[in-house]
Tab-separated table of C-alpha atoms in Angstrom:
chain	number	residue	atom	x	y	z
A	6	MET	CA	28.769	-12.184	8.988
A	7	SER	CA	27.326	-11.718	5.411
A	8	LEU	CA	25.565	-14.091	3.620
A	9	ARG	CA	27.077	-14.444	0.705
A	10	ASP	CA	29.246	-17.653	0.792
A	11	PRO	CA	26.511	-20.155	1.396
A	12	GLN	CA	29.217	-22.789	2.176
A	13	ALA	CA	29.982	-20.526	5.374
A	14	THR	CA	26.649	-19.819	6.188
A	15	PHE	CA	24.481	-22.899	4.785
A	16	SER	CA	25.926	-26.817	4.740
A	17	ASP	CA	23.426	-29.965	4.542
A	18	SER	CA	24.168	-30.545	7.861
A	19	ASP	CA	23.266	-27.116	8.874
A	20	LEU	CA	20.097	-27.929	7.282
A	21	ALA	CA	19.895	-31.149	8.998
A	22	SER	CA	19.957	-29.822	13.038
A	23	SER	CA	18.788	-26.183	12.010
A	24	PRO	CA	20.905	-24.141	15.220
A	25	THR	CA	18.239	-22.152	17.124
A	26	ILE	CA	19.885	-19.208	19.041
A	27	GLU	CA	18.733	-16.839	21.607
A	28	GLU	CA	21.231	-14.420	21.462
A	29	GLU	CA	22.385	-11.771	24.400
A	30	GLU	CA	22.955	-8.106	23.502
A	31	GLU	CA	26.483	-6.971	23.977
A	32	GLU	CA	29.108	-4.152	23.570
A	33	ASP	CA	30.840	-6.437	20.607
A	34	GLY	CA	27.350	-7.161	18.412
A	35	ARG	CA	25.387	-10.546	18.622
A	36	ARG	CA	26.779	-13.876	20.131
A	37	SER	CA	24.723	-16.510	20.501
A	38	ARG	CA	24.960	-18.875	23.661
A	39	ASN	CA	28.552	-21.025	22.183
A	40	GLY	CA	29.900	-17.643	20.757
A	41	SER	CA	29.218	-18.332	17.711
A	42	GLU	CA	28.627	-15.204	15.422
A	43	THR	CA	25.405	-14.772	13.906
A	44	SER	CA	24.035	-13.317	11.020
A	45	SER	CA	20.480	-11.010	11.693
A	46	LEU	CA	18.722	-14.360	10.174
A	47	GLY	CA	20.380	-15.523	12.880
A	48	VAL	CA	22.321	-18.900	10.741
A	49	VAL	CA	26.062	-19.562	12.554
A	50	ARG	CA	28.207	-21.818	11.773
A	51	ALA	CA	28.397	-24.420	14.506
A	52	SER	CA	25.398	-26.274	13.941
A	53	GLU	CA	22.549	-27.108	17.489
A	54	PRO	CA	22.338	-30.341	17.739
A	55	SER	CA	18.388	-30.035	16.856
A	56	ARG	CA	15.536	-27.068	16.869
A	57	HIS	CA	13.865	-26.294	19.882
A	58	TRP	CA	9.692	-26.739	19.275
A	59	ARG	CA	8.306	-23.007	19.749
A	60	ASP	CA	5.002	-22.173	21.191
A	61	VAL	CA	4.170	-25.447	22.186
A	62	PHE	CA	0.993	-23.961	24.321
A	63	TRP	CA	-0.722	-22.956	20.916
A	64	LEU	CA	0.344	-25.631	19.222
A	65	LEU	CA	-1.624	-27.705	22.133
A	66	VAL	CA	-5.248	-24.676	21.441
A	67	PHE	CA	-5.125	-25.506	17.813
A	68	LEU	CA	-4.744	-29.272	18.742
A	69	VAL	CA	-7.386	-29.214	20.764
A	70	HIS	CA	-9.380	-27.277	19.265
A	71	LEU	CA	-9.020	-29.561	16.430
A	72	ALA	CA	-10.427	-32.412	17.467
A	73	ALA	CA	-13.099	-30.810	19.989
A	74	LEU	CA	-14.394	-28.545	17.549
A	75	GLY	CA	-14.239	-31.893	14.747
A	76	SER	CA	-15.861	-33.890	17.257
A	77	VAL	CA	-18.995	-31.785	17.543
A	78	LEU	CA	-19.521	-31.837	14.074
A	79	ALA	CA	-19.132	-35.322	13.440
A	80	ILE	CA	-22.223	-34.913	16.217
A	81	LEU	CA	-24.266	-32.329	14.477
A	82	GLY	CA	-23.972	-33.374	10.941
A	83	MET	CA	-25.364	-36.864	12.457
A	84	ASN	CA	-28.024	-35.233	14.191
A	85	ARG	CA	-30.007	-34.877	11.153
A	86	PHE	CA	-28.326	-37.155	9.091
A	87	ARG	CA	-31.085	-39.805	7.413
A	88	LYS	CA	-33.297	-38.689	10.395
A	89	ALA	CA	-34.499	-35.591	11.597
A	90	ASP	CA	-33.109	-35.759	15.443
A	91	ARG	CA	-31.298	-38.976	15.205
A	92	LEU	CA	-29.319	-37.881	18.962
A	93	ASN	CA	-32.011	-35.928	20.600
A	94	ILE	CA	-30.421	-32.496	20.260
A	95	ASP	CA	-33.496	-30.415	20.264
A	96	ARG	CA	-33.795	-31.175	23.729
A	97	PHE	CA	-31.382	-28.556	24.425
A	98	THR	CA	-32.625	-26.014	22.673
A	99	ASN	CA	-35.767	-23.914	22.990
A	100	ILE	CA	-37.511	-25.304	19.730
A	101	THR	CA	-38.876	-29.179	20.204
A	102	GLY	CA	-40.191	-31.811	18.513
A	103	MET	CA	-43.724	-31.110	21.331
A	104	GLY	CA	-43.779	-27.291	19.391
A	105	ASN	CA	-43.226	-23.878	20.161
A	106	ALA	CA	-45.544	-21.136	19.865
A	107	SER	CA	-43.366	-18.517	18.957
A	108	HIS	CA	-41.401	-20.431	16.121
A	109	PRO	CA	-43.422	-22.297	14.649
A	110	GLN	CA	-42.110	-22.361	11.295
A	111	ALA	CA	-39.326	-24.354	13.460
A	112	GLN	CA	-42.124	-27.303	14.287
A	113	THR	CA	-42.255	-28.396	10.747
A	114	ARG	CA	-38.788	-28.701	9.802
A	115	GLY	CA	-37.779	-31.424	8.168
A	116	GLU	CA	-34.275	-30.514	6.747
A	117	LEU	CA	-31.645	-33.049	6.533
A	118	THR	CA	-28.238	-32.818	6.647
A	119	GLU	CA	-28.126	-34.439	3.083
A	120	THR	CA	-30.093	-32.028	2.019
A	121	PHE	CA	-27.629	-28.877	2.618
A	122	TRP	CA	-24.541	-31.408	1.634
A	123	PRO	CA	-24.498	-31.012	-1.535
A	124	PHE	CA	-24.888	-27.399	-1.685
A	125	TYR	CA	-21.199	-27.465	0.111
A	126	GLY	CA	-19.668	-29.820	-2.477
A	127	VAL	CA	-20.589	-27.321	-4.923
A	128	ALA	CA	-18.388	-25.085	-3.066
A	129	GLY	CA	-15.575	-27.012	-2.028
A	130	GLY	CA	-15.305	-28.230	-5.868
A	131	VAL	CA	-16.133	-24.458	-7.264
A	132	GLY	CA	-13.035	-23.189	-4.771
A	133	THR	CA	-10.679	-26.270	-5.648
A	134	VAL	CA	-10.485	-25.115	-9.889
A	135	LEU	CA	-10.566	-21.626	-9.250
A	136	ALA	CA	-7.639	-22.863	-6.451
A	137	TRP	CA	-6.288	-25.102	-9.451
A	138	ALA	CA	-6.562	-22.886	-11.969
A	139	TRP	CA	-4.648	-20.041	-10.225
A	140	LEU	CA	-1.658	-22.407	-10.134
A	141	SER	CA	-2.219	-23.841	-13.941
A	142	LEU	CA	-2.018	-20.497	-15.017
A	143	LEU	CA	0.751	-19.140	-12.610
A	144	GLY	CA	3.591	-19.182	-14.964
A	145	SER	CA	1.862	-17.469	-17.869
A	146	LYS	CA	-1.459	-14.840	-17.442
A	147	ALA	CA	-0.432	-13.883	-13.926
A	148	SER	CA	-0.290	-10.196	-14.240
A	149	GLN	CA	-3.150	-10.335	-15.716
A	150	MET	CA	-4.859	-12.352	-13.717
A	151	MET	CA	-4.006	-10.179	-10.714
A	152	LYS	CA	-5.672	-6.257	-13.114
A	153	VAL	CA	-8.341	-8.727	-13.402
A	154	SER	CA	-8.950	-8.698	-9.123
A	155	ILE	CA	-7.766	-5.271	-9.070
A	156	HIS	CA	-9.610	-3.830	-11.227
A	157	SER	CA	-13.218	-6.649	-10.904
A	158	LEU	CA	-13.615	-7.032	-6.651
A	159	THR	CA	-14.924	-3.466	-6.718
A	160	THR	CA	-17.614	-3.740	-9.293
A	161	TYR	CA	-18.379	-7.204	-7.873
A	162	LEU	CA	-18.783	-6.409	-4.547
A	163	ALA	CA	-21.279	-3.552	-5.660
A	164	VAL	CA	-23.108	-5.758	-8.067
A	165	ILE	CA	-23.730	-8.597	-4.928
A	166	SER	CA	-24.816	-5.189	-2.574
A	167	VAL	CA	-27.731	-4.058	-5.224
A	168	LEU	CA	-29.159	-7.991	-5.212
A	169	CYS	CA	-29.079	-8.045	-1.004
A	170	PHE	CA	-31.040	-4.843	-2.171
A	171	TRP	CA	-33.070	-6.123	-4.735
A	172	GLY	CA	-33.887	-9.901	-1.621
A	173	GLN	CA	-34.419	-6.979	0.738
A	174	HIS	CA	-31.891	-8.626	3.013
A	175	VAL	CA	-30.928	-4.618	3.967
A	176	PHE	CA	-27.896	-5.930	6.972
A	177	TRP	CA	-25.818	-7.558	3.599
A	178	GLY	CA	-26.601	-4.806	0.902
A	179	ILE	CA	-25.202	-1.950	3.772
A	180	ALA	CA	-22.115	-4.463	4.090
A	181	PHE	CA	-21.667	-5.100	0.261
A	182	ALA	CA	-21.899	-1.371	0.002
A	183	VAL	CA	-19.406	-0.435	2.584
A	184	GLY	CA	-17.065	-3.106	1.182
A	185	ALA	CA	-16.762	-2.059	-1.886
A	186	ALA	CA	-16.325	1.527	-1.326
A	187	LEU	CA	-13.217	0.914	0.904
A	188	GLN	CA	-12.116	-0.697	-1.861
A	189	PHE	CA	-12.337	1.590	-4.451
A	190	LEU	CA	-10.687	4.314	-1.936
A	191	TYR	CA	-8.267	1.790	-1.506
A	192	VAL	CA	-7.278	1.489	-5.395
A	193	MET	CA	-7.737	4.934	-6.250
A	194	SER	CA	-5.365	5.929	-2.910
A	195	VAL	CA	-2.302	3.281	-4.167
A	196	LEU	CA	-3.016	3.493	-7.728
A	197	ASP	CA	0.968	4.952	-8.427
A	198	ARG	CA	2.526	1.890	-7.078
A	199	PHE	CA	0.544	-0.691	-8.305
A	200	PRO	CA	3.488	-0.490	-11.321
A	201	PHE	CA	6.105	-1.436	-8.415
A	202	THR	CA	3.783	-3.837	-6.785
A	203	MET	CA	3.387	-5.399	-10.183
A	204	LEU	CA	7.387	-5.466	-10.970
A	205	VAL	CA	7.914	-7.433	-7.409
A	206	LEU	CA	4.675	-9.664	-8.135
A	207	GLN	CA	6.481	-11.132	-11.361
A	208	LYS	CA	9.411	-11.728	-9.802
A	209	ALA	CA	7.956	-13.700	-8.022
A	210	VAL	CA	6.345	-15.503	-10.287
A	211	LYS	CA	9.381	-16.138	-11.292
A	212	MET	CA	11.154	-17.614	-8.929
A	213	VAL	CA	8.392	-19.954	-7.745
A	214	TRP	CA	8.357	-20.845	-11.042
A	215	ASP	CA	11.582	-21.949	-11.130
A	216	VAL	CA	10.782	-24.399	-7.665
A	217	PRO	CA	8.591	-26.835	-8.788
A	218	GLU	CA	8.361	-27.937	-5.630
A	219	VAL	CA	6.368	-25.825	-4.401
A	220	MET	CA	3.582	-26.184	-6.535
A	221	GLY	CA	3.323	-29.974	-5.285
A	222	VAL	CA	3.475	-28.850	-1.855
A	223	ALA	CA	0.498	-26.099	-2.718
A	224	TYR	CA	-1.981	-29.425	-4.130
A	225	ALA	CA	-0.845	-31.235	-1.404
A	226	PHE	CA	-2.218	-28.995	1.241
A	227	MET	CA	-4.661	-28.325	-0.715
A	228	LEU	CA	-6.054	-31.778	-0.410
A	229	ILE	CA	-5.599	-31.441	2.952
A	230	MET	CA	-7.432	-29.030	3.483
A	231	LEU	CA	-10.598	-30.084	1.509
A	232	CYS	CA	-10.545	-32.952	3.744
A	233	TRP	CA	-11.029	-30.942	6.998
A	234	MET	CA	-13.856	-29.069	5.019
A	235	ILE	CA	-15.566	-32.106	4.126
A	236	LEU	CA	-16.035	-33.077	7.694
A	237	TRP	CA	-16.439	-29.176	8.274
A	238	SER	CA	-19.045	-28.613	5.601
A	239	PHE	CA	-21.252	-31.749	7.237
A	240	GLY	CA	-21.327	-30.228	10.677
A	241	VAL	CA	-22.498	-27.202	9.245
A	242	SER	CA	-24.930	-28.670	6.726
A	243	GLY	CA	-26.299	-30.466	10.271
A	244	VAL	CA	-26.002	-26.381	11.858
A	245	VAL	CA	-28.660	-25.234	8.480
A	246	ALA	CA	-30.776	-27.848	9.063
A	247	LEU	CA	-30.948	-27.963	13.170
A	248	SER	CA	-34.313	-26.958	14.551
A	249	LEU	CA	-33.384	-23.341	16.312
A	250	ASP	CA	-33.833	-20.277	15.410
A	251	ASP	CA	-32.437	-18.538	12.780
A	252	GLY	CA	-30.338	-16.064	15.274
A	253	GLY	CA	-28.499	-19.256	16.943
A	254	ARG	CA	-27.833	-21.583	13.917
A	255	TRP	CA	-26.178	-17.673	12.806
A	256	TRP	CA	-23.952	-17.750	16.631
A	257	LEU	CA	-23.175	-21.709	15.615
A	258	LEU	CA	-22.547	-20.078	11.914
A	259	VAL	CA	-19.997	-17.884	13.244
A	260	VAL	CA	-18.076	-19.274	15.445
A	261	PHE	CA	-17.084	-22.663	12.892
A	262	SER	CA	-16.362	-19.824	10.373
A	263	VAL	CA	-13.922	-18.549	13.232
A	264	SER	CA	-12.287	-22.262	13.339
A	265	LEU	CA	-12.638	-22.581	9.267
A	266	PHE	CA	-9.901	-19.230	9.038
A	267	TRP	CA	-8.169	-20.450	12.059
A	268	THR	CA	-7.374	-23.489	10.223
A	269	GLY	CA	-6.918	-22.240	7.259
A	270	ALA	CA	-4.282	-19.461	7.896
A	271	VAL	CA	-2.460	-22.274	9.570
A	272	LEU	CA	-2.425	-24.340	6.814
A	273	CYS	CA	-1.918	-21.649	4.586
A	274	ASN	CA	1.302	-20.064	6.882
A	275	THR	CA	2.595	-23.883	6.802
A	276	VAL	CA	3.158	-23.363	3.104
A	277	HIS	CA	4.671	-19.985	3.675
A	278	VAL	CA	6.661	-21.448	5.602
A	279	ILE	CA	7.923	-24.280	3.414
A	280	VAL	CA	8.078	-22.302	0.598
A	281	SER	CA	9.884	-19.721	1.885
A	282	GLY	CA	12.879	-21.812	3.463
A	283	MET	CA	12.910	-23.261	-0.053
A	284	VAL	CA	12.918	-19.995	-1.950
A	285	PHE	CA	16.053	-18.623	0.480
A	286	LEU	CA	17.736	-21.538	-0.280
A	287	VAL	CA	17.456	-20.839	-3.666
A	288	LEU	CA	18.837	-17.512	-3.487
A	289	ILE	CA	21.824	-17.784	-1.235
A	290	HIS	CA	23.127	-20.883	-2.762
A	291	GLY	CA	22.933	-19.219	-6.825
A	292	GLY	CA	20.285	-21.916	-8.006
A	293	ARG	CA	18.221	-24.957	-7.921
A	294	ARG	CA	20.781	-27.031	-8.863
A	295	ALA	CA	23.877	-25.724	-7.150
A	296	ALA	CA	26.541	-27.856	-6.521
A	297	SER	CA	26.307	-25.960	-2.470
A	298	MET	CA	22.327	-27.030	-2.733
A	299	PRO	CA	21.257	-29.611	0.298
A	300	SER	CA	19.651	-32.597	-0.923
A	301	LYS	CA	15.753	-32.778	-0.531
A	302	PRO	CA	15.233	-29.148	0.709
A	303	ILE	CA	11.314	-29.672	0.736
A	304	LEU	CA	11.455	-32.243	2.658
A	305	LYS	CA	13.975	-30.801	5.344
A	306	SER	CA	11.613	-27.803	5.287
A	307	LEU	CA	8.123	-29.908	5.255
A	308	ARG	CA	9.826	-31.493	8.542
A	309	TYR	CA	10.002	-28.816	10.694
A	310	ALA	CA	7.449	-26.430	9.617
A	311	MET	CA	5.111	-29.492	10.475
A	312	THR	CA	6.925	-30.585	13.921
A	313	THR	CA	9.211	-27.703	15.909
A	314	SER	CA	7.942	-24.207	13.912
A	315	PHE	CA	4.206	-25.182	13.833
A	316	GLY	CA	3.101	-24.015	17.625
A	317	SER	CA	4.759	-21.035	16.065
A	318	ILE	CA	2.856	-20.419	12.871
A	319	CYS	CA	-0.629	-21.429	15.141
A	320	TYR	CA	0.250	-18.535	17.073
A	321	GLY	CA	0.881	-16.600	14.172
A	322	SER	CA	-2.311	-17.102	12.175
A	323	LEU	CA	-4.134	-15.484	14.691
A	324	PHE	CA	-3.018	-12.021	14.101
A	325	THR	CA	-1.710	-11.373	11.219
A	326	ALA	CA	-4.156	-11.481	8.444
A	327	ALA	CA	-6.531	-8.805	10.634
A	328	ILE	CA	-3.233	-6.849	11.116
A	329	ARG	CA	-2.509	-6.842	8.019
A	330	THR	CA	-5.840	-5.624	6.380
A	331	LEU	CA	-5.791	-3.277	9.208
A	332	ARG	CA	-2.998	-1.230	8.286
A	333	TRP	CA	-3.728	-1.128	4.791
A	334	GLU	CA	-6.835	0.163	5.206
A	335	ILE	CA	-5.463	2.954	7.559
A	336	ARG	CA	-2.349	3.782	5.195
A	337	GLY	CA	-4.761	3.995	2.409
A	338	VAL	CA	-7.160	6.699	3.879
A	339	ARG	CA	-4.543	8.485	5.778
A	340	SER	CA	-2.223	9.315	2.477
A	341	LYS	CA	-5.722	10.724	1.289
A	342	ILE	CA	-6.527	13.070	4.227
A	343	GLY	CA	-5.687	16.496	3.061
A	344	ASN	CA	-5.000	19.833	5.881
A	345	ASN	CA	-8.464	18.213	8.696
A	346	GLU	CA	-6.130	18.538	11.454
A	347	CYS	CA	-8.527	17.327	13.993
A	348	LEU	CA	-9.298	13.910	11.270
A	349	LEU	CA	-5.265	13.222	10.668
A	350	CYS	CA	-4.983	13.121	14.402
A	351	CYS	CA	-7.293	10.574	15.063
A	352	VAL	CA	-5.555	8.439	12.038
A	353	ASP	CA	-1.935	9.240	13.228
A	354	PHE	CA	-3.534	7.453	16.626
A	355	LEU	CA	-4.509	3.990	15.205
A	356	PHE	CA	-1.795	4.131	12.127
A	357	HIS	CA	0.998	3.849	14.999
A	358	LEU	CA	-1.594	1.303	16.727
A	359	VAL	CA	-1.891	-0.521	14.245
A	360	GLU	CA	2.160	0.151	13.375
A	361	THR	CA	3.128	-0.967	16.810
A	362	LEU	CA	0.748	-4.493	16.325
A	363	VAL	CA	2.961	-4.770	13.054
A	364	ARG	CA	5.924	-5.142	14.776
A	365	PHE	CA	4.947	-7.676	16.367
A	366	PHE	CA	3.046	-9.401	14.218
A	367	ASN	CA	4.071	-9.699	10.636
A	368	LYS	CA	4.116	-12.168	7.601
A	369	TYR	CA	7.957	-11.422	7.061
A	370	ALA	CA	8.403	-13.530	10.857
A	371	TYR	CA	7.732	-16.739	8.881
A	372	VAL	CA	10.622	-16.229	6.889
A	373	GLN	CA	12.366	-15.635	10.169
A	374	ILE	CA	10.932	-19.157	11.216
A	375	ALA	CA	11.814	-21.214	7.838
A	376	VAL	CA	15.299	-20.198	8.571
A	377	ASN	CA	16.180	-20.807	11.831
A	378	GLY	CA	12.955	-21.674	13.997
A	379	LYS	CA	12.513	-18.862	15.923
A	380	GLY	CA	9.401	-18.434	18.366
A	381	PHE	CA	7.144	-16.314	16.511
A	382	ASN	CA	7.633	-12.927	18.320
A	383	ARG	CA	10.811	-13.004	17.725
A	384	SER	CA	10.455	-13.661	14.291
A	385	ALA	CA	8.711	-10.530	13.548
A	386	ARG	CA	10.443	-8.513	15.959
A	387	ASP	CA	13.992	-9.418	14.618
A	388	ALA	CA	12.386	-9.241	10.607
A	389	TRP	CA	11.254	-5.429	12.026
A	390	GLU	CA	14.222	-4.249	13.242
A	391	LEU	CA	15.766	-5.890	10.229
A	392	PHE	CA	13.219	-3.121	7.742
A	393	GLN	CA	14.262	-0.705	10.096
A	394	SER	CA	18.138	-0.318	10.527
A	395	THR	CA	18.500	-1.202	6.620
A	396	GLY	CA	15.744	1.965	5.190
A	397	ILE	CA	14.110	-1.703	3.222
A	398	GLU	CA	10.710	-0.987	6.015
A	399	ALA	CA	10.129	2.361	3.230
A	400	LEU	CA	10.239	-0.128	0.178
A	401	VAL	CA	7.910	-2.440	1.983
A	402	ALA	CA	5.343	-0.181	2.869
A	403	TYR	CA	4.942	1.098	-0.476
A	404	ASP	CA	4.082	-1.995	-1.942
A	405	CYS	CA	0.530	-3.198	-2.471
A	406	SER	CA	1.710	-6.666	-3.211
A	407	GLY	CA	0.142	-8.415	-0.214
A	408	ALA	CA	-3.457	-6.417	-0.831
A	409	VAL	CA	-3.686	-7.843	-4.800
A	410	LEU	CA	-2.876	-10.880	-3.458
A	411	LEU	CA	-6.036	-10.516	-1.069
A	412	MET	CA	-7.640	-8.662	-3.790
A	413	GLY	CA	-7.453	-11.786	-5.944
A	414	ILE	CA	-8.331	-14.104	-2.299
A	415	ILE	CA	-11.542	-12.357	-1.379
A	416	LEU	CA	-12.416	-12.072	-5.313
A	417	GLY	CA	-12.266	-16.418	-5.718
A	418	GLY	CA	-14.214	-16.952	-2.497
A	419	LEU	CA	-16.726	-14.280	-3.659
A	420	ILE	CA	-17.411	-16.269	-6.967
A	421	THR	CA	-17.458	-19.219	-5.441
A	422	GLY	CA	-20.021	-18.468	-3.021
A	423	THR	CA	-22.148	-16.686	-5.642
A	424	CYS	CA	-22.015	-19.918	-7.766
A	425	THR	CA	-23.320	-22.258	-4.666
A	426	GLY	CA	-25.564	-19.385	-3.783
A	427	ILE	CA	-27.654	-19.485	-7.247
A	428	TRP	CA	-27.726	-23.421	-6.706
A	429	THR	CA	-28.840	-22.804	-3.420
A	430	TRP	CA	-31.849	-19.495	-4.296
A	431	PHE	CA	-33.206	-22.558	-6.559
A	432	LYS	CA	-33.413	-24.783	-4.051
A	433	LYS	CA	-33.802	-23.710	-1.194
A	434	ARG	CA	-34.127	-19.483	-1.501
A	435	ASP	CA	-34.579	-19.035	2.418
A	436	GLU	CA	-30.724	-20.813	3.810
A	437	VAL	CA	-29.184	-18.901	0.593
A	438	LEU	CA	-27.252	-16.082	2.750
A	439	MET	CA	-26.231	-19.232	5.194
A	440	VAL	CA	-25.345	-21.118	3.011
A	441	GLY	CA	-23.605	-18.787	0.102
A	442	SER	CA	-21.752	-16.828	3.268
A	443	THR	CA	-19.347	-19.412	4.477
A	444	ALA	CA	-19.609	-21.138	0.973
A	445	ALA	CA	-17.733	-17.761	-0.217
A	446	LEU	CA	-15.372	-18.770	3.149
A	447	MET	CA	-14.906	-22.245	2.104
A	448	GLY	CA	-13.543	-20.481	-1.909
A	449	MET	CA	-11.377	-17.718	0.034
A	450	ILE	CA	-9.317	-20.481	2.097
A	451	LEU	CA	-9.223	-22.538	-0.933
A	452	VAL	CA	-7.810	-19.851	-3.330
A	453	GLY	CA	-5.020	-18.362	-0.472
A	454	LEU	CA	-3.646	-21.881	-0.368
A	455	ALA	CA	-2.609	-21.020	-4.028
A	456	VAL	CA	-1.975	-17.321	-3.647
A	457	VAL	CA	0.149	-18.302	-0.511
A	458	VAL	CA	3.194	-19.212	-2.351
A	459	VAL	CA	4.004	-15.505	-4.376
A	460	GLU	CA	3.112	-13.571	-1.164
A	461	SER	CA	6.022	-16.741	0.170
A	462	ALA	CA	7.898	-15.585	-2.881
A	463	VAL	CA	7.726	-12.026	-1.692
A	464	THR	CA	8.808	-11.947	1.741
A	465	SER	CA	11.553	-13.997	0.949
A	466	ILE	CA	12.941	-11.551	-1.457
A	467	TYR	CA	12.543	-8.331	0.995
A	468	ILE	CA	14.205	-10.456	3.496
A	469	CYS	CA	17.202	-11.161	1.262
A	470	TYR	CA	17.589	-7.320	-0.235
A	471	ALA	CA	18.013	-6.559	3.672
A	472	GLU	CA	20.056	-8.561	4.929
A	473	ASP	CA	22.129	-9.138	1.564
A	474	PRO	CA	21.899	-6.937	-1.651
A	475	SER	CA	23.605	-9.271	-3.642
A	476	LEU	CA	21.333	-12.204	-3.274
A	477	ILE	CA	19.249	-10.524	-5.239
A	478	GLN	CA	21.952	-8.542	-7.618
A	479	ARG	CA	23.028	-12.461	-8.474
A	480	TRP	CA	20.152	-13.671	-9.308
A	481	ASP	CA	18.594	-10.479	-11.577
A	482	ALA	CA	20.497	-7.743	-12.623
A	483	GLU	CA	18.138	-5.828	-13.979
A	484	PHE	CA	15.562	-6.509	-10.945
A	485	PHE	CA	18.651	-5.879	-7.955
A	486	HIS	CA	18.690	-1.680	-9.937
A	487	GLN	CA	14.711	-1.550	-9.932
A	488	MET	CA	14.813	-2.186	-6.032
A	489	ALA	CA	17.496	0.016	-5.775
A	490	GLU	CA	16.166	2.930	-7.883
A	491	ALA	CA	13.068	2.884	-6.287
A	492	LEU	CA	14.462	2.359	-2.464
A	493	HIS	CA	16.728	4.955	-3.331
A	494	GLN	CA	12.985	7.043	-4.352
A	495	ARG	CA	11.066	6.073	-1.093
A	496	LEU	CA	14.287	7.153	0.675
A	497	GLN	CA	13.971	10.506	-0.281
A	498	TYR	CA	11.085	11.126	-0.475
A	499	ARG	CA	10.079	10.206	3.352
A	500	SER	CA	13.256	12.992	3.925
A	501	ALA	CA	11.501	15.915	1.988
A	502	ARG	CA	7.643	14.997	3.728
A	503	ALA	CA	9.947	15.202	7.303
A	504	ARG	CA	10.965	18.048	6.233
A	505	GLU	CA	7.847	18.973	5.380
A	506	VAL	CA	5.814	18.535	8.748
A	507	MET	CA	8.888	19.786	10.907
A	508	ASN	CA	8.854	23.153	8.815
A	509	SER	CA	5.086	23.249	9.101
A	510	ARG	CA	4.794	22.593	12.905
A	511	LEU	CA	7.857	25.245	13.376
A	512	ASP	CA	5.477	27.775	11.099
A	513	HIS	CA	2.847	27.847	14.124
A	514	LEU	CA	4.677	28.353	16.944
A	515	PRO	CA	4.469	31.691	18.955
A	516	ASP	CA	7.024	34.165	18.025
A	517	THR	CA	9.119	34.816	21.134
A	518	PRO	CA	10.223	37.913	22.209
A	519	PRO	CA	14.449	39.482	21.442
A	520	LEU	CA	15.699	38.911	24.598
């Protein structure tokens, strides 16, 4: 079934009821339980009464995590708000008001929550300004901003590494130096891919700019994230002021940082689902103002993302970011390995392991979730099978748009952490690393909420191109031909590479004696 006829695939009633399909493989093709034919995106002519809730377990885990961590943050923040050890929490630690010989400095700790809370207020303000500037310049200066992100990140990491060594923070100096080296190696390994990557990003920006509703969604979720960060920074300020040794405070900060990362990823991916659904509808119907376009599509996408599909978003947010980052780095290293067969074998093992994980945790699943409300694993697998069956996976692997956007997110986080750290240096020099590192995470999440609208458009472009290339051709004929040419070149390259590897292996086989 083709997606070329929007009336046959999407109608206002279809979107209001949003079909959910449990497909079964049969000899004559894929069919739903009620016998309706489906496309690879699972869109049917007959609609179900309502969507089913997916991945409910992870939804409950996320909500319980929010409630539990929110309570703990409030308690820790209140413990040193206007009065040291207001809730008598110090009695549960090894450091008490009676004194501790092993931690003499802690006996006189008089910091309060409000001592550090302004620092995190600066972090939230700087991160919000950077995210707002990114969205504001999206239409006119997006290409230049992305180029700056690519070329500036390595230098910025190197400078921070030098400053850490200068401040005698050896561990952090080594960490930032390694990050700068990995960033430089990755950029060098994929330099030839940037022209195509920038082309895709420019078209994604054009698509997002033509749908102004998605900007409102990004701003709204940024405000929600800021509200959560107020509570989070209040509790973390109490942790930094806590009468506990540095090791204990660092462990608490790690736990709360992981919580903030997951919460931020959930909100980013919720925006991802909403924007992907909206962009997909625009391509299906041939334009934002098409007569067949359903009324208030952004509200329907928002409702489904925040209800039946929210569990799938929570589940996918745990793994996708880490796996994608690891995949990019391994691909960059693998492409530069020469004839070292031992090293190549080890990297290939890691590469195939990560590729297997990508089949179950990839960002393209969110488009499937947006369109038909499948569970996350099912959506990820169907998206990957669609790419494999059409050959689009070769183009997806060649594209570095996700990595380029991630560079912008990291750069935004580093700028936020640097601004906060400079102020902390003059006020509380001993706490620069604690405050600066957590402030950087806050900045990354806020900038990520702005960047995700472009990433959503990129994923929708690839899904639509794999499902029905005429959708892209109708939207932008020149871009369609450029993608088709790039896909042809990548498939030819892969074919030649496969023949080269096969011939190399045959050359190393021992000669067999004639019979």
